[in-house]
PDB file of C-alpha atoms in Angstrom:
ATOM      1  CA  MET A  26      68.287  -2.466 -68.611  1.00 89.00           C
ATOM      2  CA  ARG A  27      70.106  -3.471 -65.988  1.00 93.00           C
ATOM      3  CA  LEU A  28      71.587  -6.785 -66.549  1.00 95.00           C
ATOM      4  CA  ASP A  29      73.848  -8.777 -64.155  1.00 95.00           C
ATOM      5  CA  ARG A  30      76.960 -11.619 -65.274  1.00 95.00           C
ATOM      6  CA  THR A  31      73.327 -15.794 -65.705  1.00 97.00           C
ATOM      7  CA  ASP A  32      72.163 -12.504 -68.236  1.00 97.00           C
ATOM      8  CA  TRP A  33      75.748 -11.979 -70.294  1.00 96.00           C
ATOM      9  CA  ILE A  34      76.129 -15.666 -70.410  1.00 96.00           C
ATOM     10  CA  LEU A  35      72.568 -16.052 -71.736  1.00 97.00           C
ATOM     11  CA  LEU A  36      73.056 -12.876 -74.191  1.00 96.00           C
ATOM     12  CA  ARG A  37      76.994 -14.560 -74.947  1.00 96.00           C
ATOM     13  CA  ALA A  38      74.992 -17.923 -75.474  1.00 96.00           C
ATOM     14  CA  LEU A  39      72.429 -17.008 -77.940  1.00 97.00           C
ATOM     15  CA  GLN A  40      74.445 -14.901 -79.771  1.00 96.00           C
ATOM     16  CA  ARG A  41      76.350 -17.710 -80.766  1.00 95.00           C
ATOM     17  CA  ASP A  42      73.650 -20.122 -81.783  1.00 96.00           C
ATOM     18  CA  GLY A  43      69.876 -18.640 -81.327  1.00 96.00           C
ATOM     19  CA  ARG A  44      68.309 -21.838 -81.463  1.00 96.00           C
ATOM     20  CA  ALA A  45      69.679 -23.074 -78.023  1.00 98.00           C
ATOM     21  CA  THR A  46      66.834 -24.249 -76.437  1.00 98.00           C
ATOM     22  CA  ASN A  47      66.059 -23.490 -73.167  1.00 97.00           C
ATOM     23  CA  VAL A  48      67.529 -27.087 -71.631  1.00 98.00           C
ATOM     24  CA  GLU A  49      70.698 -25.897 -73.269  1.00 98.00           C
ATOM     25  CA  LEU A  50      71.098 -22.237 -71.929  1.00 98.00           C
ATOM     26  CA  SER A  51      69.730 -23.040 -68.400  1.00 98.00           C
ATOM     27  CA  GLN A  52      72.813 -25.879 -68.068  1.00 98.00           C
ATOM     28  CA  GLN A  53      74.846 -22.976 -69.815  1.00 97.00           C
ATOM     29  CA  ALA A  54      73.496 -20.729 -67.392  1.00 97.00           C
ATOM     30  CA  ASN A  55      73.749 -22.802 -64.545  1.00 98.00           C
ATOM     31  CA  LEU A  56      70.043 -22.472 -63.988  1.00 98.00           C
ATOM     32  CA  SER A  57      66.729 -24.368 -63.372  1.00 98.00           C
ATOM     33  CA  GLU A  58      64.344 -24.123 -67.214  1.00 98.00           C
ATOM     34  CA  SER A  59      62.008 -22.273 -65.566  1.00 98.00           C
ATOM     35  CA  SER A  60      64.753 -19.494 -63.785  1.00 98.00           C
ATOM     36  CA  CYS A  61      66.366 -19.872 -67.567  1.00 98.00           C
ATOM     37  CA  LEU A  62      62.794 -19.066 -69.876  1.00 98.00           C
ATOM     38  CA  ARG A  63      62.284 -16.472 -67.007  1.00 98.00           C
ATOM     39  CA  ARG A  64      65.123 -14.591 -68.052  1.00 98.00           C
ATOM     40  CA  VAL A  65      65.167 -15.022 -71.416  1.00 98.00           C
ATOM     41  CA  ARG A  66      61.549 -13.232 -71.600  1.00 98.00           C
ATOM     42  CA  ARG A  67      62.579 -10.907 -69.144  1.00 98.00           C
ATOM     43  CA  LEU A  68      65.588 -10.294 -71.696  1.00 98.00           C
ATOM     44  CA  GLU A  69      63.507 -10.083 -74.899  1.00 98.00           C
ATOM     45  CA  ALA A  70      61.189  -8.300 -72.736  1.00 98.00           C
ATOM     46  CA  GLY A  71      63.886  -5.184 -72.236  1.00 98.00           C
ATOM     47  CA  GLY A  72      64.994  -4.642 -75.379  1.00 98.00           C
ATOM     48  CA  ALA A  73      68.545  -6.358 -75.118  1.00 97.00           C
ATOM     49  CA  ILE A  74      67.515  -9.258 -76.859  1.00 98.00           C
ATOM     50  CA  GLU A  75      65.768  -7.178 -80.244  1.00 97.00           C
ATOM     51  CA  ARG A  76      64.872  -9.985 -82.336  1.00 96.00           C
ATOM     52  CA  TYR A  77      66.382 -14.139 -83.441  1.00 96.00           C
ATOM     53  CA  ALA A  78      67.123 -14.739 -87.318  1.00 94.00           C
ATOM     54  CA  ALA A  79      69.550 -16.817 -89.419  1.00 94.00           C
ATOM     55  CA  ILE A  80      72.855 -15.817 -91.266  1.00 94.00           C
ATOM     56  CA  VAL A  81      72.556 -16.092 -94.643  1.00 95.00           C
ATOM     57  CA  SER A  82      75.563 -16.330 -96.674  1.00 96.00           C
ATOM     58  CA  GLN A  83      75.398 -13.668 -99.142  1.00 96.00           C
ATOM     59  CA  GLN A  84      77.378 -15.784-101.845  1.00 96.00           C
ATOM     60  CA  ALA A  85      75.023 -19.021-101.504  1.00 98.00           C
ATOM     61  CA  VAL A  86      72.227 -16.387-102.230  1.00 98.00           C
ATOM     62  CA  GLY A  87      73.952 -15.129-105.651  1.00 98.00           C
ATOM     63  CA  LEU A  88      74.062 -11.363-103.705  1.00 98.00           C
ATOM     64  CA  PRO A  89      78.637 -11.538-103.370  1.00 98.00           C
ATOM     65  CA  LEU A  90      78.914  -7.720-103.317  1.00 98.00           C
ATOM     66  CA  ASN A  91      79.489  -5.651-100.341  1.00 98.00           C
ATOM     67  CA  ILE A  92      79.034  -2.021-101.891  1.00 99.00           C
ATOM     68  CA  PHE A  93      79.627   1.404 -99.063  1.00 99.00           C
ATOM     69  CA  VAL A  94      78.346   4.414-100.477  1.00 99.00           C
ATOM     70  CA  THR A  95      78.455   7.430 -98.954  1.00 99.00           C
ATOM     71  CA  ILE A  96      75.349  10.187 -99.105  1.00 98.00           C
ATOM     72  CA  THR A  97      75.077  13.948 -98.916  1.00 98.00           C
ATOM     73  CA  LEU A  98      71.933  15.520 -99.419  1.00 98.00           C
ATOM     74  CA  GLU A  99      70.971  18.598-100.451  1.00 98.00           C
ATOM     75  CA  SER A 100      69.252  20.156 -97.117  1.00 97.00           C
ATOM     76  CA  GLN A 101      70.126  18.823 -94.352  1.00 96.00           C
ATOM     77  CA  SER A 102      66.941  19.886 -92.685  1.00 97.00           C
ATOM     78  CA  GLU A 103      64.899  17.468 -89.911  1.00 97.00           C
ATOM     79  CA  ALA A 104      62.117  17.244 -92.765  1.00 97.00           C
ATOM     80  CA  ALA A 105      64.957  16.333 -95.429  1.00 97.00           C
ATOM     81  CA  LEU A 106      66.359  13.918 -93.459  1.00 98.00           C
ATOM     82  CA  LYS A 107      63.255  11.787 -92.557  1.00 98.00           C
ATOM     83  CA  ALA A 108      62.094  12.413 -96.036  1.00 98.00           C
ATOM     84  CA  PHE A 109      65.605  10.348 -97.370  1.00 98.00           C
ATOM     85  CA  GLU A 110      65.211   7.955 -93.940  1.00 98.00           C
ATOM     86  CA  ARG A 111      61.720   6.884 -94.901  1.00 98.00           C
ATOM     87  CA  GLU A 112      62.797   5.887 -98.370  1.00 98.00           C
ATOM     88  CA  ILE A 113      66.237   5.014 -97.955  1.00 98.00           C
ATOM     89  CA  ALA A 114      64.542   2.175 -95.464  1.00 98.00           C
ATOM     90  CA  ALA A 115      61.786   0.579 -98.493  1.00 97.00           C
ATOM     91  CA  THR A 116      65.417   0.221-101.066  1.00 97.00           C
ATOM     92  CA  PRO A 117      65.523  -3.575-100.641  1.00 97.00           C
ATOM     93  CA  GLU A 118      69.006  -3.455-101.239  1.00 98.00           C
ATOM     94  CA  VAL A 119      69.983  -1.654 -98.691  1.00 98.00           C
ATOM     95  CA  MET A 120      71.236  -3.405 -95.319  1.00 98.00           C
ATOM     96  CA  GLU A 121      72.218  -0.973 -93.002  1.00 98.00           C
ATOM     97  CA  CYS A 122      72.521   2.954 -92.779  1.00 99.00           C
ATOM     98  CA  TYR A 123      73.810   5.266 -90.482  1.00 99.00           C
ATOM     99  CA  LEU A 124      73.038   8.857 -90.103  1.00 99.00           C
ATOM    100  CA  MET A 125      76.879  10.160 -90.219  1.00 98.00           C
ATOM    101  CA  THR A 126      79.271  12.683 -88.735  1.00 98.00           C
ATOM    102  CA  GLY A 127      81.795  14.308 -91.200  1.00 96.00           C
ATOM    103  CA  SER A 128      81.581  14.942 -95.025  1.00 95.00           C
ATOM    104  CA  ALA A 129      78.958  13.094 -96.235  1.00 98.00           C
ATOM    105  CA  ASP A 130      75.554  12.579 -94.782  1.00 98.00           C
ATOM    106  CA  TYR A 131      74.690   8.294 -94.567  1.00 99.00           C
ATOM    107  CA  LEU A 132      77.710   6.306 -94.728  1.00 99.00           C
ATOM    108  CA  VAL A 133      74.879   3.296 -96.438  1.00 99.00           C
ATOM    109  CA  ARG A 134      75.858  -0.714 -96.887  1.00 99.00           C
ATOM    110  CA  ILE A 135      74.416  -2.322 -99.574  1.00 98.00           C
ATOM    111  CA  VAL A 136      74.302  -5.359-101.513  1.00 98.00           C
ATOM    112  CA  ALA A 137      74.768  -6.681-105.330  1.00 98.00           C
ATOM    113  CA  ARG A 138      74.990  -9.892-107.505  1.00 98.00           C
ATOM    114  CA  ASP A 139      78.180  -7.828-109.837  1.00 98.00           C
ATOM    115  CA  VAL A 140      78.994  -4.638-110.986  1.00 98.00           C
ATOM    116  CA  ASP A 141      76.230  -3.966-113.385  1.00 98.00           C
ATOM    117  CA  ASP A 142      74.121  -5.136-110.373  1.00 98.00           C
ATOM    118  CA  LEU A 143      75.468  -1.970-108.862  1.00 98.00           C
ATOM    119  CA  GLU A 144      74.939   0.149-111.812  1.00 98.00           C
ATOM    120  CA  ARG A 145      70.784  -0.461-112.046  1.00 98.00           C
ATOM    121  CA  ILE A 146      70.440   0.401-108.348  1.00 98.00           C
ATOM    122  CA  HIS A 147      72.834   3.799-108.225  1.00 97.00           C
ATOM    123  CA  SER A 148      70.522   5.012-111.372  1.00 96.00           C
ATOM    124  CA  THR A 149      67.539   3.485-110.215  1.00 96.00           C
ATOM    125  CA  ARG A 150      67.228   3.519-106.836  1.00 96.00           C
ATOM    126  CA  LEU A 151      70.185   5.567-105.103  1.00 97.00           C
ATOM    127  CA  THR A 152      70.198   8.788-107.087  1.00 96.00           C
ATOM    128  CA  ARG A 153      65.873   9.278-106.782  1.00 96.00           C
ATOM    129  CA  LEU A 154      66.165   8.888-103.277  1.00 96.00           C
ATOM    130  CA  ALA A 155      64.529  12.153-101.638  1.00 93.00           C
ATOM    131  CA  GLY A 156      67.121  15.041-101.147  1.00 96.00           C
ATOM    132  CA  VAL A 157      70.267  13.278-102.780  1.00 98.00           C
ATOM    133  CA  ALA A 158      73.188  15.091-104.272  1.00 98.00           C
ATOM    134  CA  ARG A 159      75.882  12.822-104.024  1.00 98.00           C
ATOM    135  CA  VAL A 160      76.974   9.620-104.175  1.00 98.00           C
ATOM    136  CA  THR A 161      80.226   7.875-103.701  1.00 98.00           C
ATOM    137  CA  SER A 162      80.470   4.288-103.688  1.00 98.00           C
ATOM    138  CA  SER A 163      83.246   1.988-103.076  1.00 98.00           C
ATOM    139  CA  ILE A 164      83.295  -1.636-103.519  1.00 98.00           C
ATOM    140  CA  ALA A 165      84.693  -3.648-101.113  1.00 98.00           C
ATOM    141  CA  MET A 166      86.889  -6.580-102.437  1.00 97.00           C
ATOM    142  CA  ARG A 167      86.868  -8.714-100.174  1.00 96.00           C
ATOM    143  CA  GLN A 168      85.134  -9.696 -95.764  1.00 95.00           C
ATOM    144  CA  VAL A 169      88.412  -9.189 -93.822  1.00 97.00           C
ATOM    145  CA  VAL A 170      86.177  -9.378 -90.806  1.00 96.00           C
ATOM    146  CA  ARG A 171      82.249  -9.934 -89.995  1.00 94.00           C
ATOM    147  CA  ARG A 172      80.710 -10.172 -86.290  1.00 92.00           C
ATOM    148  CA  THR A 173      77.284 -11.085 -85.488  1.00 91.00           C
ATOM    149  CA  ASP A 174      78.172 -11.145 -81.541  1.00 90.00           C
ATOM    150  CA  LEU A 175      78.490  -7.878 -79.406  1.00 91.00           C
ATOM    151  CA  PRO A 176      81.036  -8.227 -76.962  1.00 91.00           C
ATOM    152  CA  THR A 177      79.227  -8.743 -74.027  1.00 75.00           C
ATOM    153  CA  GLY A 178      79.477  -8.420 -70.308  1.00 71.00           C
ATOM    154  CA  PRO A 179      82.414  -8.040 -68.288  1.00 67.00           C
TER     155      PRO A 179
END
């Protein structure tokens, strides 16, 4: 999908406030309301906008810990990767999972209530996933930067 300057204006505005009205967006982008709505729908249909979501405070809902976990599998075959990915995607505490280069196969970010909760997740979920050979966890002491908006545009 090819994006022009106006598309980038709309994307920046929606990343800052996903609840912005079409009227507000049209004013920011200097478009008519109908033209603005068409552009936003095109951005949605073209995949530039995946979805809209609320950003929930981890602390407010009792999940203050971020844990970064590296996971190494016993085998890196296509079947082993697919089996692991299917199971990790079904693990509710997993917020992000990346297939990596380097010494570990996956980098996973999980959330937990406390260290006891982390131990439960580790022993009852992570180590029981398909084909797992090694699990190493690091607890984040504090978050330094958290962005939800991608750098956009020219």
